[in-house]
PDB file of C-alpha atoms in Angstrom:
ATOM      1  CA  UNK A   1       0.000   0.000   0.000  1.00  0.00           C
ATOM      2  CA  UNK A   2       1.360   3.617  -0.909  1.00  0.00           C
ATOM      3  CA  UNK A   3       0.494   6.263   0.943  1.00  0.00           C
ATOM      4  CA  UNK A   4       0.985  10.263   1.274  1.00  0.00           C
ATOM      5  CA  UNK A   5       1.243  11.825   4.406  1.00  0.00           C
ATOM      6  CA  UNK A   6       0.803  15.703   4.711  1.00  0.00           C
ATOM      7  CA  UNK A   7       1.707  17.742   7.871  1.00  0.00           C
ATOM      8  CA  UNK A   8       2.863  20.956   8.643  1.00  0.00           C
ATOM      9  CA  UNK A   9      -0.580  22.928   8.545  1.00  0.00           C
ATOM     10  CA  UNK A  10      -2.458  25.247  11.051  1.00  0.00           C
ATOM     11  CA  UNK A  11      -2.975  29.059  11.756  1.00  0.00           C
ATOM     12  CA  UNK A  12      -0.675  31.360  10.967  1.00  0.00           C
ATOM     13  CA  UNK A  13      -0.948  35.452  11.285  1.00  0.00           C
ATOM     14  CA  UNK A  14      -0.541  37.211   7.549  1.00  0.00           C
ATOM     15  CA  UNK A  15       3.211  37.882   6.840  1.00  0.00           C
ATOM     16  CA  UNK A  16       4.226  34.894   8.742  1.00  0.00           C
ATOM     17  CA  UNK A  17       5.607  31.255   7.490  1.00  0.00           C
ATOM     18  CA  UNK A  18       4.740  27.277   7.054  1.00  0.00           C
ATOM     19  CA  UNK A  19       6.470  24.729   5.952  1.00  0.00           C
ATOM     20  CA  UNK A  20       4.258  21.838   4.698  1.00  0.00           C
ATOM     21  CA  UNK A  21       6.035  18.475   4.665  1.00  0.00           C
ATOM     22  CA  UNK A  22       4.773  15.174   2.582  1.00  0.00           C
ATOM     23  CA  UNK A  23       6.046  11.981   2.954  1.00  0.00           C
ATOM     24  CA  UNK A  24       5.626   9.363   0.645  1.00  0.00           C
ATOM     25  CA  UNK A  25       5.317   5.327   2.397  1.00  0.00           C
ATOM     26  CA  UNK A  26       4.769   1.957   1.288  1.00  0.00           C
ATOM     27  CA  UNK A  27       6.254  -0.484  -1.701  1.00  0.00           C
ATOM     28  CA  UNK A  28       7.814   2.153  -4.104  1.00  0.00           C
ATOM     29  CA  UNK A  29       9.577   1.211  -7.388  1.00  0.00           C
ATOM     30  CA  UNK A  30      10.520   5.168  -8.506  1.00  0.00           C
ATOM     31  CA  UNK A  31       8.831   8.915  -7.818  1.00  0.00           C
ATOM     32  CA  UNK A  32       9.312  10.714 -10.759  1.00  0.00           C
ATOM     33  CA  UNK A  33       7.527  14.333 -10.123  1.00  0.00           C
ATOM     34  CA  UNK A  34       6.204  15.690  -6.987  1.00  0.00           C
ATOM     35  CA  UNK A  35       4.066  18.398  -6.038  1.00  0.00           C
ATOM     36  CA  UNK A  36       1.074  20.320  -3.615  1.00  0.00           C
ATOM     37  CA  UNK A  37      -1.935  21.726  -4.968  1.00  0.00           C
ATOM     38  CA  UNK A  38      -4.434  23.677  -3.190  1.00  0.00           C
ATOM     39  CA  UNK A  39      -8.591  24.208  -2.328  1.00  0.00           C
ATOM     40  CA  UNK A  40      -9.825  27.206  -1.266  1.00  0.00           C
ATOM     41  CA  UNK A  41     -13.448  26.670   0.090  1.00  0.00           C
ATOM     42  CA  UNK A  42     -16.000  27.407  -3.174  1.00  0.00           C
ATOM     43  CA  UNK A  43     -12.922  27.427  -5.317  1.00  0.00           C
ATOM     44  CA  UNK A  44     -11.126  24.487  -8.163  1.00  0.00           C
ATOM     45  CA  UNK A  45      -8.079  22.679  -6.982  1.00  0.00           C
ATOM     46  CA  UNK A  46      -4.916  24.339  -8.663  1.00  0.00           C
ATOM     47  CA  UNK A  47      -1.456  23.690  -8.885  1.00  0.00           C
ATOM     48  CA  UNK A  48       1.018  25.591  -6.423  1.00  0.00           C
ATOM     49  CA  UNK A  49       4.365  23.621  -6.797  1.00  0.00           C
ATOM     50  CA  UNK A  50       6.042  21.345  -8.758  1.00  0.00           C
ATOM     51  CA  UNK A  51       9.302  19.561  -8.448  1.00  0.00           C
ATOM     52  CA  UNK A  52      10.759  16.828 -11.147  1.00  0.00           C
ATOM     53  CA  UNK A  53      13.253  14.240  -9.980  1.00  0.00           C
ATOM     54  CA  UNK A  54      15.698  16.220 -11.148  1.00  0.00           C
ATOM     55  CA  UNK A  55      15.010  19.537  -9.047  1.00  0.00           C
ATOM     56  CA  UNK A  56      13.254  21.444 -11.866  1.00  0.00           C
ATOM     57  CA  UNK A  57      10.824  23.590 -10.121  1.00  0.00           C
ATOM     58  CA  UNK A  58       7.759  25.238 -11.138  1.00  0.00           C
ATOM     59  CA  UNK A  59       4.991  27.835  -9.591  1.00  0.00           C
ATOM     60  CA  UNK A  60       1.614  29.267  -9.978  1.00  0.00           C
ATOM     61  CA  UNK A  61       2.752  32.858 -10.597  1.00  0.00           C
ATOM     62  CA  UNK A  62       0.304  33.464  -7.314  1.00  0.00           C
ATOM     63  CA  UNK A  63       3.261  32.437  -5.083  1.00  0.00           C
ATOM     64  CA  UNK A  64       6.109  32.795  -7.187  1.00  0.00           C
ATOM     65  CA  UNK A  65       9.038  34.613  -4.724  1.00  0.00           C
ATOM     66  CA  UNK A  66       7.032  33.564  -1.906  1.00  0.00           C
ATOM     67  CA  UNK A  67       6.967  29.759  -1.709  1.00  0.00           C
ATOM     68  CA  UNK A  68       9.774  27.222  -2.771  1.00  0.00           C
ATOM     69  CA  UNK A  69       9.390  23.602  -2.980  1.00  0.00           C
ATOM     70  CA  UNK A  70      11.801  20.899  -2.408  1.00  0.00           C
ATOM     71  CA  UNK A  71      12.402  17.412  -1.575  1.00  0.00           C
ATOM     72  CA  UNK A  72      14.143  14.905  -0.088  1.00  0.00           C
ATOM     73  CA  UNK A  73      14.891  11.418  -2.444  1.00  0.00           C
ATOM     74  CA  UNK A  74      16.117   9.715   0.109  1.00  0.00           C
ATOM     75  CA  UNK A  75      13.375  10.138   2.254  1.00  0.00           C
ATOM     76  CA  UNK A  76      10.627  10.133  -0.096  1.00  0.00           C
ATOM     77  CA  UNK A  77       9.849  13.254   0.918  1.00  0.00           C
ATOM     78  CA  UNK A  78       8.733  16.304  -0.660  1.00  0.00           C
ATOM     79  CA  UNK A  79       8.034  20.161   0.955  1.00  0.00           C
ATOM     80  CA  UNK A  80       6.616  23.267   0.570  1.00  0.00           C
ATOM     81  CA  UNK A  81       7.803  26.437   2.035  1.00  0.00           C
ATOM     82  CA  UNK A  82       5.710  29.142   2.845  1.00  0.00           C
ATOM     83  CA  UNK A  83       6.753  32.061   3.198  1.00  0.00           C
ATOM     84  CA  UNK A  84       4.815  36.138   2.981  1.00  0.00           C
ATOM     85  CA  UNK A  85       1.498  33.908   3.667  1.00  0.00           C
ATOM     86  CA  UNK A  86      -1.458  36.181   2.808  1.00  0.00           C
ATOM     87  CA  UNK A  87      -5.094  35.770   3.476  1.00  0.00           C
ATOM     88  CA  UNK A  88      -5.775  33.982   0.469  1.00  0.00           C
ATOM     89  CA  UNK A  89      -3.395  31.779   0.785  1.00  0.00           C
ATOM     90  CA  UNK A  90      -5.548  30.197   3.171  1.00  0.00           C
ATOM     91  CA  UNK A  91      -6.799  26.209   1.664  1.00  0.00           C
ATOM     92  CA  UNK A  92      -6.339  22.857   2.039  1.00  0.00           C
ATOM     93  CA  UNK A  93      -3.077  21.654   0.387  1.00  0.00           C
ATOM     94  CA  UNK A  94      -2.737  18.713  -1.054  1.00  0.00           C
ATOM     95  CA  UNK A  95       0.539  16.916  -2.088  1.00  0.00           C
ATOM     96  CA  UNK A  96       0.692  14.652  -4.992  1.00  0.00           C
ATOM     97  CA  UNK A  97       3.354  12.507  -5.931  1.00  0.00           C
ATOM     98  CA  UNK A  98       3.829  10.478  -9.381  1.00  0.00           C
ATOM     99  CA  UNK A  99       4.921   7.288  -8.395  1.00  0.00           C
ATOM    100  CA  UNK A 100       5.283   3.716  -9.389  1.00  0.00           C
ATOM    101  CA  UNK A 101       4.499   1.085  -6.804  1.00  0.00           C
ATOM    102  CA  UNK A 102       6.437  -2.820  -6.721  1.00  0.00           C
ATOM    103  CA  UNK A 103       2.822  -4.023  -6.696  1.00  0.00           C
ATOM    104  CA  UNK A 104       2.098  -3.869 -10.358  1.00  0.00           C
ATOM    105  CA  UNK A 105       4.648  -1.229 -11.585  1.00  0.00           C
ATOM    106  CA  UNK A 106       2.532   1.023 -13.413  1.00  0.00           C
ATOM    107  CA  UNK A 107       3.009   4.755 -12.911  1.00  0.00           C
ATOM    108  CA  UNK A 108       0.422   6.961 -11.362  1.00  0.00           C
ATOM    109  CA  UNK A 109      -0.568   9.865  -9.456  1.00  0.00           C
ATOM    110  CA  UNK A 110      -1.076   9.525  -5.856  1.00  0.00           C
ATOM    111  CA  UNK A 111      -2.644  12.058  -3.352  1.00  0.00           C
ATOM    112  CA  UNK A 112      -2.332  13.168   0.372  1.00  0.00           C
ATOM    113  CA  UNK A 113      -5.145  13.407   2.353  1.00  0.00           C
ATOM    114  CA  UNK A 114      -4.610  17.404   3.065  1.00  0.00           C
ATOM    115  CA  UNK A 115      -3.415  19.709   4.795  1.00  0.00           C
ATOM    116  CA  UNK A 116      -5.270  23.053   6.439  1.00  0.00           C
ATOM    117  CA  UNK A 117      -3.741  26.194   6.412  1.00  0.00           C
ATOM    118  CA  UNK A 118      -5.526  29.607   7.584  1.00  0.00           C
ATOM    119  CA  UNK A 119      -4.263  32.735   7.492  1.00  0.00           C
ATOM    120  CA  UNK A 120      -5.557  35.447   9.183  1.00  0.00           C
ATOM    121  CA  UNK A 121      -5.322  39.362   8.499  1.00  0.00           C
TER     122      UNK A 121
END
């Protein structure tokens, strides 16, 4: 069984910083891209972060300067810092990681369950 585990969310003032970590478990062949989208309530999931295997990074031009993701290969791991956190800022975040498992080795997106994060003015 593969599984992604978010933490790293809560409550944070506006101006302040999170860091959002995901870990990736379970019977894992390869990760090839990782990444963390977000929710806001009444709003469509988008794209935040992305981050190949090979450390090319991309961003929703929303957070661009303001959030940087990165990850650990060794660990499975994959974060998100947050940094300059406004008001709407404030979602769930969800980390995604494109993965092949030993099971049946076929490559496919997996998702964490989410994270919160609130932001207040």
């Amino acid at each position: 069984q593969v599984q992604l585990v978010e933490s790293g969310g809560g409550l944070v003032q506006a101006g302040g910083s999170l860091r959002l970590s995901c870990a990736a478990s379970g019977s894992i062949l390869s990760i090839s891209a990782m990444g963390w989208s977000r929710q806001a309530p009444g709003k469509q999931r988008e794209l935040v972060a992305r981050i190949t295997k090979g450390d090319s990074t991309s961003y929703a031009d929303s957070v661009k300067g303001r959030f940087t993701i990165s990850r650990d290969n060794a660990k499975n791991t994959v974060y998100l810092q947050m940094n300059s956190l406004k008001p709407e800022d404030t979602a769930v975040y969800y980390c995604n990681a494109d993965l092949t498992p030993f099971s049946d080795r076929l490559p496919r997106s997996y998702w964490g369950q989410g994270t919160q994060v609130t932001v207040s003015s």
